[in-house]
Amino acid sequence: MAVVKKILSLLVCFAVLTGCQSNPQKWISEGINNGESPYSFLYTPAHHLEELVDAQKLEEAKDVYLSQIDYFLENRDAKAEVIGDFFALFDSNNRPLFSALLDELNGIDLALTDQGSWASYKALFERSTVTAAIAEQYPLYREFSKNLDIHAELKAAEEALRAKCIAAAPEAFAAFDHLGDSAFSSSYPVALDDREPLIVDNHAVLIGMAENYSTEQLEAFNAALSENYSSGSDGIKAFQKDLGNIYFKRILKTDGFTLINYLTAAQMAQSKGFNPSDSVGQKIAVIDGSSQSLLHAGQLEFPVSLETDVLGEVQPVTLQEALDKKNGYRYALVFSVNTARTERRIQNRVPHSSRYVSGERRVPNPAYETARMDVFSAQSELSSTQSQYCSGWGCLAKVVLVSAASSALQEKESIFASTPATITEDVFSDYEYSTSVLTARKAVSANYYLVDLVKQRLFSGTFDISESRDFQMAYNVHKKDKSRASILKEYDEESVVHEFEEQDVPVLLSQIIEQVNAKKGKFKPFKVSYNRMKKTVLADRHEAIKRYKLASDNVLPERDVRMEHVVVVYTPEKSMGTGFYVKPDLVLTNYHVVEGSKYVEIKTHGGEETFGKVVKSDVRLDLALVKVQQRGKPVEFYSGSIPLGSTVEAIGHPKGYEFSITRGVVSAVRKGDSIYGTGGKKVVFVQSDTPINKGNSGGPMFLGDKVVAVNNNKRVGKDVEGLAFSIHYTEVADFLRKDF
């Protein structure tokens, strides 16, 4: 019955299909309108295309070919005849058009200096481009078309004509009205990939044109040409400088030459897209007169650079070169940095709770009990299987089941044997770390001297710049805190702050000129000579050095004669030590207190908090110097022999008890090995029974009001008492004297 139904279905379908074929055009139209496929195996796209070609309906045939292109590509061999007939009709209709276009391309007489003809040339190229695109628009065209010969001729003719246009472009560019409403690139018949020859080949012609333009015309001219500057070659840069110089001179000629007009002209040239060189005749010589003495003294903590910004050709020279008339300088600017200092400030600290891994412990392993129970279950399963009654073929099945249960038991026993009864887990302890907003500030103060070498005048002044930045810092994050990486990721590193502090601070020459212009009445007559200029600069430089030295000798008001010398030293690793002032801005401590730290926090007896930078150290002596922001009162060192039995006092912070005094007597002065075991010379120590504990390291040991030693270490042990060792003042003096 099913077979009969299938046969009937096929007959119905055949009847329908053959009925449709009787009026294919109507059927196709209705099928398309209904959104259905109009074709079947009895009426294919090839049938449809063949009918249209026979009826010479080319446009409709094109539509069918392109809409059914997948069909024709798939059946190119089977339907080659009808495809060939389609392209034969296509060729017969298009060849006259192609021939006419070819004649037009070959017969054209280019006159590219006549801008009126460019539009027609451009239209011709566009028609040629459309014609060439046919081969790509109709798949299989190259395989079946008989017009490929004329296509090749069209392409060759078009390329030859384009080449002529490209070759003639520089000449046409020179003749083009660049001050008109249209741009050369949008008007010229062909697009140019390389526009550099337009400028470089016409350099002299274009500059000659520019010489006759007003400032407004120069601005329009430069704007029109700017689209051709992109290569940035030496030839382009040379043209830009020459054009910029014309504009620069034009402004100076209009406004008259003064220093501020010189700057204004440069700024205006830059804002209008010009790039003038320094060939205008007036030059500014820049001389760096900063004190090397201040640099070596650490007063200049970061570099200061003079940026000439819009006056880009200004180059640093020596004073002698600046004053040499052969070099043609109009102005000489001597720039002398007096201070370049960094400061850090932390307003407050925010505590945060966290946990760190403080140890390990053994705990029962949950997997051990699970493995044991699995063995017990496997044993029960095996015992139960073995106890089952069987007969005949059932006994064979029992053997298989017993074998499987036995294998399962062995597997469970193996797992149990390899599972430890206990495992190690981390032990955590609570602790606190802190975060702060650190404000780093950089301040610059400089003297400058501007000399008008033509009018023999001098202007001197000062220039102050400050720059600050806030950093988010995290302190005392424990090394064994499992969240350490994620915590520190949210905050700035010390290296980032240090990088900011060491970056140079730019001073703009234009700002100095503007300041000079604002105070132009303060120019004074100055007979320019090398000696006079040198004396003027050196006099102010010596005054700056003198001020620095006086500032270095300043001390805090005296409140507690000895406590005022002493500070608390905190490291980023949360260790604590003691230090004391040996100069107003230098604190001495033990190397092991600051080991591994570039910067440390400092707190004075008065409660002021500041920062310090480790600037010098000696591992053998276990000594280090820290340069600090907060100035303090330097100690006075003892001289002569230290009497044995003398009472000495140590000031420090034992076990965190800040600014504590402990007392003992001098037991001996002896040489001993460095605590670091570095070898070499032994270290001279003062031995005493003064109580010294963790936190005293780096602090002073006083005999009266003079320091005799730096507290360093003590012997510890069950049967050891009263053996404290402090670094003798002679070792300290030797350390301070050398290399600093």
XYZ file of C-alpha atoms in Angstrom:
740
model
C 0.000 0.000 0.000
C 2.863 2.352 0.874
C 4.454 1.727 -2.523
C 1.198 2.561 -4.273
C 0.939 5.794 -2.317
C 4.481 6.769 -3.297
C 3.728 6.086 -7.009
C 0.544 8.164 -6.852
C 2.465 11.005 -5.198
C 5.091 10.990 -7.926
C 2.404 11.031 -10.629
C 0.712 14.021 -9.006
C 4.032 15.860 -8.795
C 4.809 15.084 -12.432
C 1.420 16.334 -13.499
C 1.904 19.563 -11.583
C 5.375 20.123 -12.941
C 4.435 19.418 -16.538
C 1.456 21.697 -16.154
C 3.700 24.471 -14.958
C 5.998 24.082 -17.938
C 3.183 25.002 -20.271
C 3.394 28.644 -19.095
C 6.899 29.068 -17.567
C 7.065 32.870 -17.564
C 3.838 33.183 -15.637
C 4.863 30.434 -13.268
C 8.273 32.072 -12.641
C 6.658 35.439 -12.013
C 4.143 33.959 -9.598
C 6.870 31.953 -7.864
C 9.058 35.021 -7.371
C 6.121 37.071 -6.088
C 5.279 34.325 -3.618
C 8.892 34.175 -2.398
C 9.287 30.625 -3.753
C 11.969 29.190 -6.029
C 10.682 29.439 -9.641
C 12.907 26.616 -10.900
C 12.752 22.814 -10.872
C 14.623 19.952 -12.411
C 12.302 20.254 -15.402
C 12.791 24.040 -15.777
C 16.271 25.224 -14.704
C 17.946 28.667 -14.737
C 19.743 27.503 -17.878
C 16.373 27.058 -19.622
C 15.339 30.533 -18.514
C 18.639 32.159 -19.598
C 18.473 30.424 -22.982
C 14.973 31.788 -23.632
C 16.049 35.349 -22.796
C 19.178 35.139 -24.987
C 17.120 33.785 -27.895
C 14.741 36.736 -27.405
C 17.761 39.174 -27.333
C 16.662 40.427 -23.899
C 20.160 41.210 -22.553
C 19.239 43.182 -19.434
C 16.833 40.477 -18.212
C 19.429 37.830 -19.070
C 21.995 39.706 -16.940
C 19.619 39.673 -13.990
C 19.005 35.917 -14.287
C 22.732 35.173 -14.694
C 23.806 37.197 -11.658
C 20.905 36.097 -9.438
C 21.556 32.411 -10.235
C 25.365 32.665 -10.373
C 25.878 29.808 -7.916
C 23.940 27.499 -10.260
C 25.979 28.519 -13.306
C 29.314 28.201 -11.473
C 28.350 24.731 -10.282
C 27.241 23.662 -13.790
C 29.713 25.571 -15.909
C 30.737 22.519 -17.947
C 27.223 21.091 -18.427
C 25.780 24.484 -19.343
C 28.792 25.842 -21.237
C 26.792 26.303 -24.454
C 24.114 28.514 -22.947
C 26.698 30.474 -20.908
C 28.713 30.999 -24.082
C 25.584 32.223 -25.932
C 24.899 34.669 -23.077
C 28.386 36.189 -23.226
C 28.257 36.292 -27.052
C 25.129 38.472 -26.773
C 26.875 40.462 -24.011
C 29.983 41.031 -26.191
C 28.024 42.027 -29.280
C 26.209 44.743 -27.348
C 29.316 46.107 -25.537
C 32.070 45.923 -28.121
C 31.046 49.150 -29.900
C 31.107 50.973 -26.557
C 34.525 49.508 -25.717
C 35.897 50.443 -29.124
C 34.666 54.024 -28.800
C 36.226 54.320 -25.334
C 39.522 52.917 -26.606
C 39.573 55.417 -29.460
C 38.912 58.225 -26.980
C 41.767 57.091 -24.689
C 44.226 56.768 -27.567
C 43.214 60.004 -29.216
C 43.337 62.353 -26.234
C 45.913 65.167 -26.253
C 46.678 65.934 -22.625
C 46.793 69.605 -21.678
C 47.183 69.351 -17.903
C 48.213 72.951 -17.398
C 44.639 73.816 -18.418
C 42.628 73.169 -15.256
C 39.378 73.479 -17.219
C 39.986 70.135 -18.942
C 40.664 68.157 -15.745
C 36.970 67.363 -15.134
C 36.576 65.716 -18.570
C 39.788 63.708 -18.073
C 38.580 62.585 -14.685
C 35.196 61.481 -16.153
C 37.028 59.517 -18.864
C 39.078 57.652 -16.286
C 35.932 56.892 -14.317
C 34.219 55.385 -17.419
C 37.328 53.350 -18.128
C 37.356 52.074 -14.557
C 33.692 51.035 -14.797
C 34.384 49.171 -18.050
C 37.343 47.337 -16.558
C 35.196 46.269 -13.610
C 32.899 44.212 -15.877
C 35.324 41.327 -15.870
C 35.084 41.178 -12.078
C 31.315 41.842 -11.947
C 30.365 38.866 -14.162
C 31.978 35.598 -13.033
C 33.203 33.365 -15.913
C 33.498 36.455 -18.133
C 37.206 35.887 -18.749
C 36.514 32.242 -19.601
C 33.728 32.806 -22.160
C 34.029 36.410 -23.427
C 35.527 37.170 -26.839
C 36.216 40.794 -25.846
C 39.302 40.115 -23.705
C 41.554 41.542 -26.390
C 39.884 44.923 -26.322
C 39.840 44.821 -22.513
C 43.622 44.406 -22.527
C 43.950 47.305 -24.980
C 41.699 49.485 -22.806
C 43.748 48.694 -19.713
C 47.041 49.449 -21.459
C 45.706 52.719 -22.880
C 44.344 53.803 -19.501
C 47.600 52.965 -17.691
C 49.624 54.879 -20.273
C 47.380 57.908 -19.881
C 47.524 57.713 -16.081
C 51.312 57.514 -16.229
C 51.380 60.685 -18.316
C 49.155 62.428 -15.780
C 51.372 61.335 -12.896
C 54.526 62.482 -14.699
C 52.937 65.847 -15.465
C 51.579 66.321 -11.929
C 54.476 68.444 -10.526
C 54.202 70.874 -13.447
C 50.426 71.025 -13.082
C 50.830 71.469 -9.312
C 53.092 74.472 -9.820
C 50.544 76.070 -12.160
C 47.553 75.284 -9.943
C 45.762 78.072 -8.064
C 46.331 76.898 -4.475
C 44.493 79.908 -3.091
C 41.294 78.955 -4.912
C 38.252 77.122 -3.577
C 39.267 73.579 -4.554
C 42.187 71.436 -3.485
C 44.660 70.037 -6.002
C 44.164 66.448 -4.845
C 40.391 66.512 -5.389
C 40.635 68.339 -8.710
C 43.462 66.515 -10.499
C 42.337 63.762 -12.917
C 44.248 60.947 -11.139
C 45.040 60.135 -7.506
C 48.718 60.398 -6.554
C 50.211 57.872 -4.143
C 53.493 59.767 -3.891
C 52.879 63.473 -3.395
C 56.401 64.349 -2.283
C 57.583 65.329 -5.815
C 54.804 67.936 -5.963
C 56.582 69.884 -3.217
C 60.220 68.871 -3.637
C 60.379 69.277 -7.437
C 58.681 72.689 -7.185
C 60.511 73.929 -4.077
C 61.986 77.036 -5.685
C 58.808 77.861 -7.683
C 56.506 77.526 -4.672
C 58.796 79.558 -2.401
C 59.003 82.227 -5.096
C 55.217 82.395 -5.143
C 55.076 82.569 -1.341
C 57.479 85.535 -1.250
C 54.745 87.684 -2.793
C 51.913 86.581 -0.502
C 50.484 88.421 2.481
C 50.380 86.706 5.899
C 46.737 85.693 5.269
C 47.617 84.290 1.845
C 50.592 82.439 3.323
C 48.297 80.817 5.879
C 45.893 79.683 3.135
C 48.804 78.560 0.944
C 50.328 76.450 3.733
C 46.940 74.938 4.611
C 46.418 73.965 0.962
C 49.848 72.347 0.687
C 49.786 70.615 4.081
C 48.066 67.480 2.733
C 51.293 66.794 0.824
C 53.595 66.951 3.893
C 52.845 63.471 5.233
C 56.061 61.756 4.077
C 58.132 63.950 6.420
C 61.217 63.510 4.222
C 64.206 65.832 4.392
C 63.005 67.551 1.224
C 59.559 68.196 2.718
C 61.086 69.468 5.983
C 63.386 71.831 4.072
C 60.403 73.302 2.217
C 58.387 73.655 5.439
C 61.251 75.540 7.092
C 61.698 77.893 4.138
C 57.963 78.582 3.966
C 57.832 79.008 7.749
C 60.710 81.466 7.643
C 58.846 83.614 5.110
C 55.823 83.723 7.389
C 58.034 84.330 10.431
C 59.816 87.243 8.759
C 56.542 88.701 7.555
C 55.175 88.900 11.111
C 58.416 90.374 12.469
C 58.467 92.921 9.652
C 54.908 93.913 10.508
C 55.352 94.105 14.304
C 59.031 95.113 14.513
C 61.755 93.050 16.162
C 61.696 92.713 19.913
C 62.262 89.634 22.011
C 58.560 89.248 22.774
C 57.671 89.785 19.093
C 60.230 87.131 18.230
C 58.431 84.725 20.585
C 54.967 85.807 19.416
C 55.954 85.273 15.788
C 57.233 81.774 16.577
C 54.080 80.931 18.537
C 51.818 82.248 15.786
C 53.785 80.355 13.133
C 53.386 77.150 15.120
C 49.655 77.705 15.685
C 49.119 78.239 11.947
C 50.903 75.016 11.037
C 54.261 76.522 10.031
C 57.619 75.109 11.063
C 60.199 77.887 10.745
C 63.899 77.334 11.280
C 66.266 79.727 12.988
C 67.546 81.254 9.757
C 65.782 84.564 10.390
C 69.038 86.103 11.606
C 68.271 86.736 15.286
C 69.510 83.915 17.493
C 69.183 83.146 21.170
C 72.125 81.399 22.805
C 71.356 79.312 25.887
C 74.044 78.693 28.517
C 73.631 76.297 31.460
C 75.325 78.028 34.385
C 74.177 75.701 37.180
C 76.585 75.211 40.051
C 78.522 71.950 40.102
C 79.174 72.576 43.781
C 75.457 72.497 44.558
C 75.116 69.416 42.403
C 77.807 67.543 44.330
C 76.379 68.774 47.623
C 73.090 67.087 46.810
C 71.148 70.352 46.601
C 70.165 69.543 43.007
C 68.314 66.279 43.493
C 66.922 65.956 39.963
C 67.769 67.414 36.549
C 66.179 70.605 35.214
C 65.925 70.997 31.450
C 65.355 74.183 29.493
C 62.880 73.477 26.703
C 62.917 75.922 23.818
C 59.428 74.765 22.685
C 58.369 77.022 19.783
C 61.954 78.274 19.340
C 63.049 74.786 18.397
C 66.425 75.664 16.874
C 67.880 77.151 20.053
C 70.882 75.058 21.114
C 72.886 75.157 24.377
C 76.339 76.701 23.946
C 79.150 77.916 26.164
C 79.296 81.521 27.354
C 82.367 82.087 25.219
C 80.541 80.835 22.106
C 77.536 83.010 22.892
C 79.643 86.182 23.093
C 81.627 85.445 19.936
C 80.274 87.899 17.344
C 81.067 85.485 14.520
C 78.218 83.261 15.735
C 75.701 86.062 15.247
C 73.693 85.662 18.448
C 71.310 88.478 19.307
C 70.523 87.354 22.863
C 72.334 85.224 25.423
C 70.369 83.477 28.177
C 72.339 82.143 31.142
C 70.295 79.701 33.203
C 71.512 78.744 36.703
C 69.575 76.272 38.896
C 70.013 77.025 42.599
C 67.737 74.404 44.134
C 66.024 71.313 42.827
C 64.650 69.474 45.836
C 62.147 66.753 46.502
C 59.865 66.418 49.502
C 57.454 63.744 50.638
C 54.499 64.095 52.946
C 52.026 61.595 54.354
C 49.010 63.149 56.025
C 47.682 60.000 57.685
C 47.701 56.229 57.701
C 44.736 53.919 57.225
C 45.079 50.538 58.989
C 43.846 47.355 57.289
C 43.398 43.912 58.827
C 44.739 40.865 57.039
C 46.253 37.445 57.707
C 49.598 35.892 56.948
C 50.907 32.316 57.004
C 52.673 32.049 60.360
C 53.298 28.287 60.341
C 52.002 24.813 59.561
C 50.222 22.035 61.433
C 49.226 18.402 60.865
C 45.497 17.640 60.763
C 43.471 14.474 60.006
C 43.093 13.796 56.328
C 39.364 13.465 55.386
C 40.326 11.391 52.351
C 41.984 8.810 54.635
C 38.714 7.845 56.353
C 36.914 7.778 53.004
C 39.558 5.428 51.565
C 39.319 3.172 54.649
C 35.539 2.898 54.333
C 35.895 2.116 50.619
C 38.152 -0.831 51.511
C 35.634 -2.062 54.063
C 32.815 -1.876 51.497
C 34.915 -3.700 48.876
C 35.736 -6.456 51.391
C 32.042 -6.870 52.212
C 31.143 -7.037 48.524
C 33.780 -9.714 47.882
C 32.656 -11.764 50.889
C 29.016 -11.530 49.821
C 29.828 -12.629 46.259
C 31.918 -15.554 47.437
C 29.119 -16.829 49.705
C 26.529 -17.004 46.914
C 25.263 -20.550 46.021
C 25.675 -21.595 42.391
C 25.201 -24.569 40.078
C 25.863 -25.330 36.427
C 26.495 -22.321 34.247
C 25.743 -20.083 37.216
C 29.066 -21.067 38.789
C 30.870 -19.698 35.752
C 29.129 -16.359 36.272
C 30.063 -16.456 39.963
C 33.729 -16.881 39.069
C 33.535 -13.745 36.929
C 31.797 -11.750 39.673
C 34.275 -12.869 42.339
C 37.186 -11.880 40.090
C 35.683 -8.416 39.542
C 35.046 -7.914 43.272
C 38.593 -9.024 44.059
C 40.034 -6.534 41.549
C 37.894 -3.747 43.029
C 39.169 -4.591 46.508
C 42.792 -4.491 45.352
C 42.211 -1.077 43.774
C 40.632 0.319 46.963
C 43.441 -1.141 49.094
C 46.028 0.503 46.815
C 44.299 3.879 47.153
C 44.056 3.455 50.927
C 47.763 2.538 51.193
C 48.791 5.731 49.330
C 46.511 8.043 51.326
C 48.261 9.691 54.341
C 46.413 9.724 57.638
C 47.240 13.412 58.188
C 47.942 16.393 55.951
C 49.694 19.723 56.436
C 47.660 22.926 56.461
C 48.708 26.568 56.856
C 48.334 28.351 60.159
C 47.265 31.985 59.797
C 47.866 34.903 62.139
C 46.169 38.278 62.122
C 48.163 41.440 61.476
C 47.719 44.979 60.189
C 49.179 46.764 57.221
C 48.538 50.406 56.389
C 47.846 52.524 53.335
C 48.502 56.210 52.833
C 48.326 58.974 50.284
C 51.909 60.064 49.720
C 52.354 63.513 48.211
C 55.689 63.884 46.425
C 56.688 67.441 45.581
C 59.506 68.796 43.452
C 60.574 72.418 43.702
C 62.959 74.330 41.444
C 64.441 77.762 41.930
C 66.710 79.252 39.294
C 68.430 82.502 38.385
C 68.509 83.608 34.771
C 70.320 86.400 32.946
C 69.115 87.622 29.574
C 71.673 89.734 27.729
C 70.771 91.833 24.692
C 74.100 91.549 22.866
C 73.207 94.295 20.378
C 71.827 96.929 22.742
C 74.246 95.941 25.558
C 71.547 95.426 28.199
C 71.048 92.874 30.959
C 67.926 91.544 32.610
C 68.230 89.183 35.583
C 65.518 87.399 37.478
C 64.454 84.233 39.240
C 62.198 81.450 38.123
C 60.358 79.130 40.533
C 58.540 75.962 39.530
C 56.896 73.328 41.683
C 55.354 70.043 40.675
C 53.552 67.559 42.895
C 51.817 64.228 42.511
C 49.854 61.988 44.845
C 50.615 58.295 45.118
C 48.595 55.559 46.769
C 51.010 53.557 48.934
C 50.757 50.368 50.970
C 53.148 49.782 53.880
C 54.113 46.716 55.888
C 52.235 44.170 53.800
C 53.558 40.894 55.185
C 55.670 38.822 52.812
C 53.667 35.712 53.734
C 50.276 37.316 53.233
C 48.635 35.168 50.552
C 46.823 38.268 49.288
C 50.057 40.284 49.096
C 50.191 40.350 45.288
C 46.584 41.475 44.892
C 46.983 44.093 47.656
C 50.139 45.594 46.192
C 48.619 45.570 42.709
C 46.123 48.200 43.840
C 48.854 50.606 45.038
C 51.872 52.417 43.653
C 55.307 50.919 44.087
C 58.196 52.799 45.670
C 59.974 52.652 42.300
C 57.146 54.693 40.722
C 57.579 57.459 43.302
C 61.331 57.334 42.851
C 60.966 57.579 39.077
C 58.790 60.693 39.456
C 61.331 62.262 41.821
C 64.197 61.637 39.406
C 62.436 62.837 36.255
C 63.655 66.168 34.959
C 61.475 69.236 35.338
C 61.152 71.283 32.140
C 61.430 75.070 32.137
C 60.033 76.701 29.005
C 62.123 79.393 27.350
C 58.907 81.040 26.199
C 57.829 81.502 29.837
C 61.098 83.260 30.658
C 60.716 85.556 27.648
C 57.154 86.373 28.672
C 58.360 87.167 32.198
C 61.098 89.403 30.785
C 58.547 91.199 28.630
C 56.285 91.771 31.627
C 59.206 93.432 33.459
C 60.867 95.105 30.474
C 61.543 98.258 32.445
C 64.119 96.398 34.549
C 66.661 95.980 31.757
C 69.832 97.766 32.765
C 72.835 98.866 30.733
C 75.539 96.231 30.722
C 78.815 96.402 28.855
C 79.040 92.833 27.682
C 82.316 90.969 28.039
C 83.227 87.447 29.021
C 84.832 88.528 32.318
C 81.971 90.816 33.372
C 79.369 88.210 32.532
C 81.298 85.534 34.383
C 81.696 87.717 37.464
C 77.974 88.547 37.522
C 76.922 84.918 37.272
C 79.550 83.713 39.748
C 78.594 86.383 42.297
C 74.994 85.214 42.371
C 76.099 81.587 42.271
C 78.356 82.089 45.294
C 75.468 83.766 47.078
C 73.280 80.720 46.355
C 75.978 78.366 47.660
C 76.378 80.548 50.732
C 72.640 80.450 51.401
C 72.705 76.687 51.047
C 75.563 76.312 53.479
C 73.877 78.591 56.002
C 70.682 76.592 55.630
C 72.661 73.397 56.198
C 73.909 74.766 59.528
C 70.469 75.698 60.829
C 69.292 73.677 63.841
C 66.037 73.133 65.599
C 65.362 75.033 68.832
C 67.027 73.320 71.772
C 64.667 71.533 74.139
C 66.465 68.394 75.301
C 70.122 68.601 74.535
C 70.641 64.938 73.737
C 67.176 63.779 72.690
C 67.066 66.422 69.964
C 69.888 64.570 68.209
C 68.067 61.244 68.096
C 65.422 59.933 65.673
C 63.379 56.794 65.138
C 64.121 54.960 61.884
C 61.306 52.896 60.336
C 61.868 50.731 57.278
C 59.248 49.569 54.764
C 59.626 46.076 56.267
C 58.319 47.443 59.588
C 61.612 47.067 61.428
C 62.710 49.818 63.798
C 66.075 51.229 64.675
C 67.721 54.359 66.022
C 69.649 57.108 64.293
C 71.082 60.491 65.154
C 72.004 63.679 63.330
C 75.639 64.058 62.340
C 74.832 66.995 60.050
C 71.679 69.094 59.867
C 70.308 66.942 57.036
C 72.199 63.684 57.606
C 71.277 60.923 60.052
C 73.707 58.137 60.993
C 72.451 54.637 61.805
C 73.485 50.994 61.468
C 73.547 49.436 58.023
C 71.582 46.435 59.278
C 68.754 48.802 60.289
C 68.214 50.066 56.715
C 69.518 47.051 54.805
C 67.491 46.481 51.631
C 65.695 49.844 51.863
C 66.377 52.856 49.670
C 64.035 55.131 51.606
C 63.086 55.076 55.286
C 60.664 56.945 57.499
C 62.031 59.196 60.214
C 60.419 60.538 63.368
C 62.078 63.134 65.573
C 61.786 63.507 69.333
C 59.366 66.365 68.702
C 57.019 64.019 66.841
C 57.609 65.351 63.344
C 57.507 62.702 60.617
C 59.626 62.859 57.503
C 61.388 60.688 54.947
C 65.013 59.932 54.338
C 67.049 58.457 51.524
C 69.993 56.133 52.170
C 72.927 57.862 50.490
C 75.971 56.057 51.886
C 76.784 52.787 53.636
C 79.635 50.557 54.790
C 78.767 46.918 55.422
C 82.015 46.090 57.253
C 81.482 48.886 59.764
C 77.701 48.330 59.742
C 77.117 52.067 59.239
C 74.781 53.979 56.941
C 73.946 57.629 56.233
C 70.418 58.825 55.535
C 69.707 62.198 53.903
C 66.527 63.576 55.496
C 64.048 66.352 54.776
C 63.546 67.432 58.397
C 66.685 69.115 59.633
C 67.990 68.451 63.102
C 70.743 69.164 65.579
C 74.043 67.370 64.876
C 75.866 65.621 67.726
C 79.358 66.449 68.869
C 81.801 63.552 68.897
C 84.206 62.755 71.716
C 87.967 63.073 71.201
C 90.839 61.424 73.013
C 91.065 58.193 75.005
C 87.936 56.814 76.644
C 88.589 56.137 80.355
C 87.725 52.585 81.366
C 84.995 52.465 83.991
C 83.439 55.665 82.702
C 79.672 55.883 82.843
C 78.113 55.906 79.404
C 74.492 56.228 78.315
C 72.722 54.796 75.278
C 69.677 56.536 73.777
C 67.398 54.466 71.577
C 64.139 52.625 71.267
C 64.594 49.165 72.845
C 61.724 46.803 72.019
C 59.768 49.775 70.637
C 60.028 51.922 73.776
C 60.991 55.115 72.007
C 63.617 57.565 73.261
C 64.799 55.470 76.214
C 68.078 55.987 78.083
C 70.070 53.059 79.484
C 73.297 53.349 81.465
C 76.448 51.264 81.893
C 80.194 51.491 82.256
C 82.977 51.141 79.700
C 84.486 47.697 80.107
C 87.116 47.829 77.332
C 88.024 49.180 73.919
C 88.864 46.281 71.647
C 88.952 45.191 68.009
C 86.587 42.530 66.760
C 85.226 40.992 63.596
C 82.453 42.724 61.672
C 79.021 41.312 62.486
C 78.720 40.599 58.736
C 81.907 38.522 58.667
C 83.315 40.504 55.741
C 86.946 39.859 56.658
C 89.605 42.505 56.222
C 90.385 44.947 58.999
C 88.795 44.365 62.363
C 86.385 46.935 63.730
C 87.175 48.990 66.849
C 84.387 48.544 69.427
C 83.620 50.079 72.819
C 82.664 47.208 75.136
C 80.270 48.054 77.957
C 77.598 46.534 80.139
C 75.007 49.020 78.921
C 71.641 47.299 78.337
C 71.159 47.225 74.563
C 68.181 45.544 72.924
C 66.518 45.337 69.552
C 65.612 48.926 68.641
C 68.809 50.423 70.102
C 70.799 49.613 66.942
C 72.253 52.711 65.304
C 71.744 54.947 68.326
C 74.372 57.106 70.031
C 76.344 56.167 73.147
C 77.082 59.324 75.120
C 79.898 60.069 77.518
C 78.514 63.227 79.042
C 77.157 65.252 76.125
C 79.510 63.835 73.496
C 79.114 60.684 71.414
C 81.776 58.028 71.947
C 80.240 55.203 69.904
C 77.299 53.896 67.840
C 75.352 51.088 69.518
C 75.659 47.960 67.429
C 75.278 44.486 68.962
C 75.460 42.401 72.094
C 76.427 38.853 72.999
C 73.483 36.703 74.000
C 73.362 33.316 75.626
C 72.340 31.441 78.742
C 75.511 32.307 80.629
C 76.205 35.707 79.018
C 75.520 39.055 80.704
C 76.611 42.632 80.139
C 78.469 42.250 76.833
C 77.382 45.124 74.613
C 79.486 46.408 71.720
C 79.320 49.845 70.126
C 81.292 51.125 67.120
C 84.110 53.420 68.279
C 83.830 57.105 67.348
C 87.110 56.943 65.363
C 85.566 54.397 62.993
C 82.545 56.674 62.622
C 84.711 59.709 61.879
C 86.598 57.759 59.248
C 83.314 56.678 57.645
C 81.933 60.224 57.563
C 85.125 61.683 56.178
C 85.557 59.385 53.214
C 83.760 59.603 49.865
C 81.112 62.105 50.879
